[in-house]
Coordinates of C-alpha atoms in Angstrom, one line a residue:
M33 CA 26.4 -46.9 -9.5
S34 CA 27.5 -46.5 -6.0
I35 CA 25.4 -44.6 -3.5
T36 CA 26.6 -42.6 -0.6
I37 CA 24.2 -41.3 2.1
K38 CA 25.5 -38.6 4.5
D39 CA 23.9 -37.5 7.7
I40 CA 20.3 -37.9 6.3
N41 CA 17.6 -36.7 8.7
K42 CA 13.9 -36.7 7.9
V43 CA 11.2 -35.0 10.0
F44 CA 7.4 -35.2 9.4
G45 CA 5.9 -32.4 11.3
K46 CA 7.7 -32.7 14.6
T47 CA 8.3 -36.4 14.3
P48 CA 11.8 -37.6 13.5
V49 CA 11.6 -40.5 11.1
L50 CA 15.3 -40.9 10.1
K51 CA 18.2 -39.8 12.3
D52 CA 21.7 -39.2 11.2
I53 CA 21.8 -41.9 8.6
H54 CA 25.2 -42.7 7.0
L55 CA 25.3 -45.4 4.5
N56 CA 27.5 -46.6 1.5
V57 CA 26.2 -48.9 -1.0
R58 CA 28.9 -50.3 -3.3
Q59 CA 28.5 -50.6 -7.2
G60 CA 26.5 -53.8 -8.0
E61 CA 25.5 -54.5 -4.4
L62 CA 22.2 -56.2 -3.4
L63 CA 21.4 -54.6 -0.2
A64 CA 18.3 -55.2 2.1
L65 CA 16.8 -52.5 4.3
L66 CA 15.4 -54.6 7.1
G67 CA 13.4 -53.5 10.2
P68 CA 10.1 -53.5 12.1
S69 CA 7.1 -51.4 11.0
G70 CA 7.9 -47.7 11.6
S71 CA 11.6 -48.1 11.5
G72 CA 12.1 -45.6 8.5
K73 CA 13.2 -48.1 6.0
T74 CA 10.5 -47.2 3.3
T75 CA 11.1 -43.6 4.0
L76 CA 14.8 -44.0 3.4
L77 CA 14.1 -45.9 0.0
R78 CA 11.8 -43.1 -1.2
I79 CA 14.5 -40.5 -0.3
I80 CA 17.1 -42.4 -2.4
A81 CA 14.4 -42.6 -5.1
G82 CA 13.8 -38.8 -5.1
L83 CA 10.2 -39.3 -4.1
E84 CA 10.7 -37.8 -0.6
H85 CA 12.9 -34.7 0.3
V86 CA 15.4 -34.8 3.0
T87 CA 15.2 -32.5 6.1
K88 CA 18.9 -32.5 6.3
G89 CA 21.9 -34.4 4.7
D90 CA 23.1 -35.2 1.2
I91 CA 22.8 -38.2 -1.2
Y92 CA 25.4 -39.0 -3.9
F93 CA 25.2 -41.3 -6.9
E94 CA 29.0 -41.9 -7.5
D95 CA 30.4 -38.5 -7.1
K96 CA 27.2 -36.5 -8.1
N97 CA 25.2 -34.9 -5.4
V98 CA 21.6 -35.7 -6.3
T99 CA 19.9 -34.5 -3.0
H100 CA 17.9 -31.8 -4.7
E101 CA 17.2 -33.7 -8.0
G102 CA 13.8 -35.1 -8.7
A103 CA 13.1 -38.8 -9.3
Q104 CA 13.0 -38.3 -13.1
D105 CA 16.6 -37.1 -13.1
R106 CA 18.1 -40.0 -11.0
S107 CA 17.9 -42.9 -13.4
V108 CA 16.2 -45.0 -10.8
G109 CA 13.9 -48.0 -11.3
F110 CA 11.3 -48.3 -8.6
V111 CA 9.2 -51.4 -7.9
F112 CA 6.2 -51.2 -5.5
Q113 CA 4.7 -53.9 -3.4
H114 CA 1.3 -53.9 -5.3
Y115 CA 2.9 -53.8 -8.8
A116 CA 1.1 -50.6 -10.0
L117 CA 0.7 -52.0 -13.5
F118 CA -1.7 -50.3 -15.9
P119 CA -4.7 -52.7 -16.1
H120 CA -5.9 -51.6 -19.6
M121 CA -2.4 -52.1 -21.1
K122 CA -1.0 -55.5 -22.3
V123 CA 2.1 -56.8 -20.5
K124 CA 4.4 -55.7 -23.4
D125 CA 3.0 -52.2 -23.4
N126 CA 3.4 -51.9 -19.5
I127 CA 7.0 -52.8 -19.9
A128 CA 7.5 -50.3 -22.9
Y129 CA 5.7 -47.5 -21.0
G130 CA 8.9 -45.8 -19.5
L131 CA 10.6 -46.1 -23.0
R132 CA 7.6 -44.6 -24.9
V133 CA 7.0 -41.6 -22.6
R134 CA 10.6 -40.2 -23.0
K135 CA 11.0 -37.0 -24.8
R136 CA 11.3 -37.4 -28.4
K137 CA 15.1 -36.5 -28.7
S138 CA 15.9 -39.4 -26.3
R139 CA 13.2 -41.8 -27.3
L140 CA 14.2 -45.1 -29.0
P141 CA 12.7 -46.0 -32.4
N142 CA 9.6 -48.3 -32.1
V143 CA 11.6 -51.2 -33.5
K144 CA 14.3 -50.8 -30.8
I145 CA 11.6 -50.5 -28.2
T146 CA 10.0 -53.7 -29.3
E147 CA 13.4 -55.5 -29.3
K148 CA 14.0 -54.2 -25.8
V149 CA 10.7 -55.4 -24.6
Q150 CA 11.2 -58.9 -26.0
E151 CA 14.7 -59.1 -24.4
L152 CA 13.1 -58.2 -21.1
L153 CA 10.3 -60.7 -21.4
R154 CA 13.0 -63.3 -21.9
L155 CA 15.0 -62.0 -18.9
V156 CA 11.9 -62.4 -16.7
K157 CA 10.8 -65.6 -18.3
L158 CA 7.5 -64.3 -19.5
E159 CA 8.0 -64.5 -23.3
A160 CA 4.6 -66.1 -23.9
F161 CA 2.8 -63.5 -22.0
G162 CA 3.5 -60.2 -23.8
D163 CA -0.1 -60.0 -25.3
H164 CA -1.8 -60.8 -21.8
Y165 CA -3.4 -58.2 -19.7
P166 CA -2.4 -58.0 -15.9
N167 CA -5.6 -59.4 -14.7
Q168 CA -4.7 -62.6 -16.6
L169 CA -1.5 -63.1 -14.6
S170 CA -0.7 -64.5 -11.2
G171 CA 0.7 -62.4 -8.5
G172 CA 4.3 -63.6 -9.0
Q173 CA 4.0 -63.0 -12.8
K174 CA 2.7 -59.4 -12.2
Q175 CA 5.7 -58.7 -9.9
R176 CA 8.1 -59.9 -12.6
V177 CA 6.4 -57.6 -15.2
A178 CA 6.8 -54.7 -12.6
L179 CA 10.5 -55.5 -12.4
A180 CA 10.8 -55.7 -16.2
R181 CA 9.2 -52.3 -16.6
A182 CA 11.6 -50.9 -14.0
L183 CA 14.6 -52.4 -15.8
A184 CA 13.5 -51.2 -19.2
I185 CA 15.0 -47.7 -18.7
N186 CA 18.4 -49.1 -17.9
P187 CA 18.4 -47.7 -14.4
S188 CA 21.6 -47.1 -12.6
V189 CA 19.9 -48.1 -9.4
L190 CA 17.0 -50.5 -8.7
L191 CA 14.8 -49.9 -5.6
L192 CA 12.2 -52.4 -4.5
D193 CA 9.7 -51.6 -1.7
E194 CA 8.4 -54.9 -0.1
P195 CA 8.5 -56.5 -3.4
F196 CA 7.1 -59.9 -2.4
G197 CA 5.0 -58.8 0.5
A198 CA 1.6 -59.3 -1.3
L199 CA 2.5 -62.9 -2.4
D200 CA 1.9 -66.3 -0.7
A201 CA 4.9 -67.9 1.0
Q202 CA 5.7 -70.4 -1.7
V203 CA 5.7 -67.8 -4.5
R204 CA 7.8 -65.4 -2.4
K205 CA 10.4 -68.2 -1.9
E206 CA 10.5 -68.9 -5.7
L207 CA 10.8 -65.1 -6.5
R208 CA 13.5 -64.6 -4.0
K209 CA 15.6 -67.2 -5.7
W210 CA 14.7 -65.6 -9.1
L211 CA 15.7 -62.1 -7.9
K212 CA 19.2 -63.2 -6.9
T213 CA 19.6 -64.8 -10.3
L214 CA 18.3 -61.7 -12.0
H215 CA 20.7 -59.4 -10.0
K216 CA 23.7 -61.6 -11.1
Q217 CA 22.6 -61.3 -14.7
T218 CA 22.0 -57.4 -14.5
G219 CA 24.6 -56.2 -12.0
V220 CA 22.4 -53.2 -11.2
T221 CA 22.9 -51.8 -7.7
T222 CA 19.8 -52.9 -5.9
L223 CA 18.2 -52.0 -2.7
F224 CA 15.0 -53.6 -1.3
V225 CA 12.9 -53.0 1.8
T226 CA 11.6 -55.9 3.8
H227 CA 10.3 -56.6 7.3
D228 CA 10.8 -60.4 6.6
Q229 CA 14.1 -61.4 8.2
E230 CA 14.3 -64.7 6.3
E231 CA 13.9 -62.8 3.1
A232 CA 16.7 -60.4 3.9
L233 CA 19.1 -63.1 5.1
D234 CA 18.4 -65.2 2.1
V235 CA 18.6 -62.7 -0.8
A236 CA 20.9 -59.9 0.2
D237 CA 24.7 -59.4 0.0
Q238 CA 24.4 -56.9 2.8
V239 CA 21.8 -56.2 5.4
V240 CA 21.2 -52.9 7.1
V241 CA 18.8 -53.1 10.1
L242 CA 16.9 -50.0 11.2
K243 CA 14.9 -49.3 14.4
D244 CA 13.2 -46.0 15.3
G245 CA 14.8 -44.2 12.4
E246 CA 18.4 -45.4 13.2
I247 CA 20.8 -48.0 11.8
I248 CA 21.2 -50.5 14.5
Q249 CA 23.6 -52.9 12.6
R250 CA 25.0 -53.6 9.1
G251 CA 26.8 -56.6 7.8
T252 CA 26.6 -59.8 5.7
P253 CA 23.6 -62.0 6.5
I254 CA 25.9 -64.5 8.2
N255 CA 27.5 -61.8 10.3
I256 CA 24.3 -60.2 11.7
Y257 CA 22.7 -63.5 12.3
E258 CA 25.6 -65.0 14.2
S259 CA 26.9 -61.8 15.8
P260 CA 24.0 -59.7 16.7
N261 CA 25.3 -56.5 18.5
S262 CA 22.3 -55.9 20.9
P263 CA 19.4 -57.6 22.6
F264 CA 17.1 -56.1 20.1
M265 CA 18.9 -57.8 17.3
Y266 CA 18.8 -61.1 18.9
R267 CA 15.1 -60.9 19.5
F268 CA 14.4 -59.4 16.0
L269 CA 16.4 -62.0 14.1
G270 CA 14.6 -65.0 15.4
N271 CA 13.8 -67.0 18.5
A272 CA 16.3 -66.7 21.3
N273 CA 16.3 -68.0 24.8
E274 CA 16.9 -65.3 27.4
L275 CA 18.6 -66.4 30.6
N276 CA 19.2 -64.0 33.5
G277 CA 22.5 -64.3 35.4
V278 CA 25.2 -62.4 37.2
V279 CA 28.9 -61.7 36.5
T280 CA 31.5 -63.4 38.9
K281 CA 35.2 -63.4 38.9
D282 CA 35.1 -66.8 37.2
G283 CA 32.7 -65.9 34.4
V284 CA 28.8 -65.7 34.1
S285 CA 26.7 -67.5 36.6
I286 CA 23.3 -68.8 35.4
D287 CA 21.1 -71.2 37.4
G288 CA 24.2 -72.0 39.7
L289 CA 26.4 -72.8 36.7
T290 CA 29.4 -70.8 35.6
F291 CA 29.9 -70.1 31.8
V292 CA 33.0 -68.4 30.3
S293 CA 31.8 -65.4 28.3
E294 CA 33.7 -64.0 25.3
W295 CA 32.7 -60.5 26.4
T296 CA 33.9 -58.3 29.2
H297 CA 31.5 -57.4 32.0
T298 CA 31.8 -55.7 35.3
I299 CA 31.9 -58.2 38.3
G300 CA 28.7 -58.2 40.0
A301 CA 26.7 -56.9 37.0
E302 CA 23.4 -58.5 36.2
I303 CA 23.4 -59.9 32.6
V304 CA 21.0 -61.5 30.2
G305 CA 22.3 -64.4 28.2
Y306 CA 21.0 -65.2 24.7
I307 CA 21.0 -68.6 23.2
R308 CA 19.4 -69.7 19.9
P309 CA 17.3 -72.8 20.2
H310 CA 19.6 -74.7 17.8
E311 CA 22.6 -73.8 20.0
I312 CA 21.5 -76.1 22.8
S313 CA 22.4 -79.8 23.1
I314 CA 20.4 -82.2 25.1
S315 CA 20.9 -85.6 26.7
H316 CA 19.4 -88.0 29.1
T317 CA 22.5 -88.3 31.3
E318 CA 24.6 -85.5 32.9
S319 CA 27.9 -85.4 31.2
S320 CA 29.4 -82.3 32.4
E321 CA 28.9 -79.7 35.1
H322 CA 27.9 -77.1 32.6
Q323 CA 24.5 -78.5 31.9
L324 CA 21.0 -77.2 32.9
A325 CA 18.6 -79.7 34.6
V326 CA 15.3 -79.5 32.6
T327 CA 12.0 -81.4 32.2
I328 CA 10.5 -81.8 28.8
S329 CA 7.1 -80.0 28.8
S330 CA 6.1 -80.0 25.1
I331 CA 7.2 -81.4 21.7
H332 CA 6.2 -80.1 18.3
H333 CA 7.1 -81.4 15.0
V334 CA 7.5 -79.2 11.9
G335 CA 8.7 -81.2 9.0
P336 CA 12.4 -82.2 9.5
V337 CA 12.7 -80.0 12.6
V338 CA 11.5 -80.7 16.2
F339 CA 10.7 -77.9 18.6
I340 CA 11.0 -78.7 22.2
E341 CA 10.1 -76.7 25.3
A342 CA 11.8 -77.7 28.5
K343 CA 11.1 -76.5 31.9
R344 CA 14.3 -75.4 33.9
K345 CA 14.8 -76.6 37.4
H346 CA 16.1 -73.2 38.5
G347 CA 15.7 -69.7 37.0
E348 CA 13.0 -67.0 36.7
K349 CA 12.0 -68.0 33.2
E350 CA 10.6 -71.4 33.4
N351 CA 11.0 -72.8 29.8
V352 CA 13.9 -73.2 27.5
E353 CA 13.2 -73.6 23.7
I354 CA 15.4 -76.3 22.0
E355 CA 15.5 -77.1 18.2
L356 CA 16.6 -80.5 17.1
S357 CA 16.8 -82.3 13.8
K358 CA 14.1 -85.1 13.5
S359 CA 16.9 -87.7 13.1
K360 CA 18.5 -86.4 16.4
F361 CA 15.2 -86.4 18.2
D362 CA 14.4 -89.9 17.1
E363 CA 17.9 -91.1 18.2
L364 CA 17.2 -89.6 21.8
S365 CA 13.7 -91.1 22.0
I366 CA 12.5 -88.0 23.9
R367 CA 9.0 -87.9 25.6
V368 CA 7.1 -85.3 27.4
G369 CA 8.0 -85.6 31.2
D370 CA 11.5 -86.8 30.6
H371 CA 14.2 -85.3 32.9
M372 CA 17.2 -84.3 30.8
Y373 CA 20.2 -82.1 30.7
A374 CA 20.7 -79.3 28.4
R375 CA 24.1 -78.0 27.4
I376 CA 24.6 -74.5 26.1
D377 CA 26.9 -74.6 23.2
R378 CA 27.1 -70.8 22.6
L379 CA 26.1 -68.0 24.9
R380 CA 26.1 -64.2 24.0
T381 CA 25.8 -62.0 27.1
F382 CA 24.7 -58.4 27.6
E383 CA 24.5 -56.4 30.7
S384 CA 20.9 -55.8 31.9
E385 CA 21.2 -52.1 31.3
D386 CA 21.6 -52.8 27.7
Y387 CA 18.5 -54.8 27.5
C388 CA 16.2 -52.2 26.0
I389 CA 18.7 -51.3 23.1

């Protein structure tokens, strides 16, 4: 089932929550709605589900306008962050609930419902837990039951609101991998809301980033991480060094060094250059004129990665963050206090007037 969202606006009282949202979701796509708290992502998901009404705009499932249809008429499976399982029902009965409450003329025979539940228990790898109650399950198991229950009605669209938000880090990682596998098996068009950048980049085919009720960028995980279209996107999608500079006829001048920029700027304009910590190389000797002179101020080991802070010899912001593999760090024998040279391998520049976007 493809989804087309045209010019959706949502206002609560006098507060605009969604502004002119246009979005196409292809059949079978796994799409993440990503953004900070208050960006409007959950409201958009609830509008697609039919749990919220739009102030303006239209929603199409394939070629059918479902804008004014209720949730029960949209063939949507919805999974909440906190599972919403019935505590007095066994796992198998929770999964069967949506099938048993259908009107008699569309309800499956009991034997078919039992077969469907067993099929779903196998799909979510909980075959041995059908007779358990929710309080006998772990958080990850409860979320898989919630997903099985949503899939029981054969939804055309599956919607998940922060599905792993209540789980610890290791379980979240395991369920992310499981969700990707489940999606490949079912092929159901799926949208999920998250504020976790790593989760969106790891799981989704496409990522839509919202801020203040507007879509800021859409693309594949690789595209939006490697080519952020604004300072906000650079800051939101992970650590980034911000270096102030100015545009000259020869390029971008930072700390007295001139860098060639891929982007066109007005000569004389003030710019902010963005560099990811892993996009900086470091050495003890100066090998080119395009290196920043730095002094190592702190070293922090996190498993196979070493995070380094280095004080710049010039510039308003004193520290540059550098990320090295442990093997590279050991090879360089870096110590706090070392005077070194940092080479910027990739620089993305924005004029300062764009800084607040």
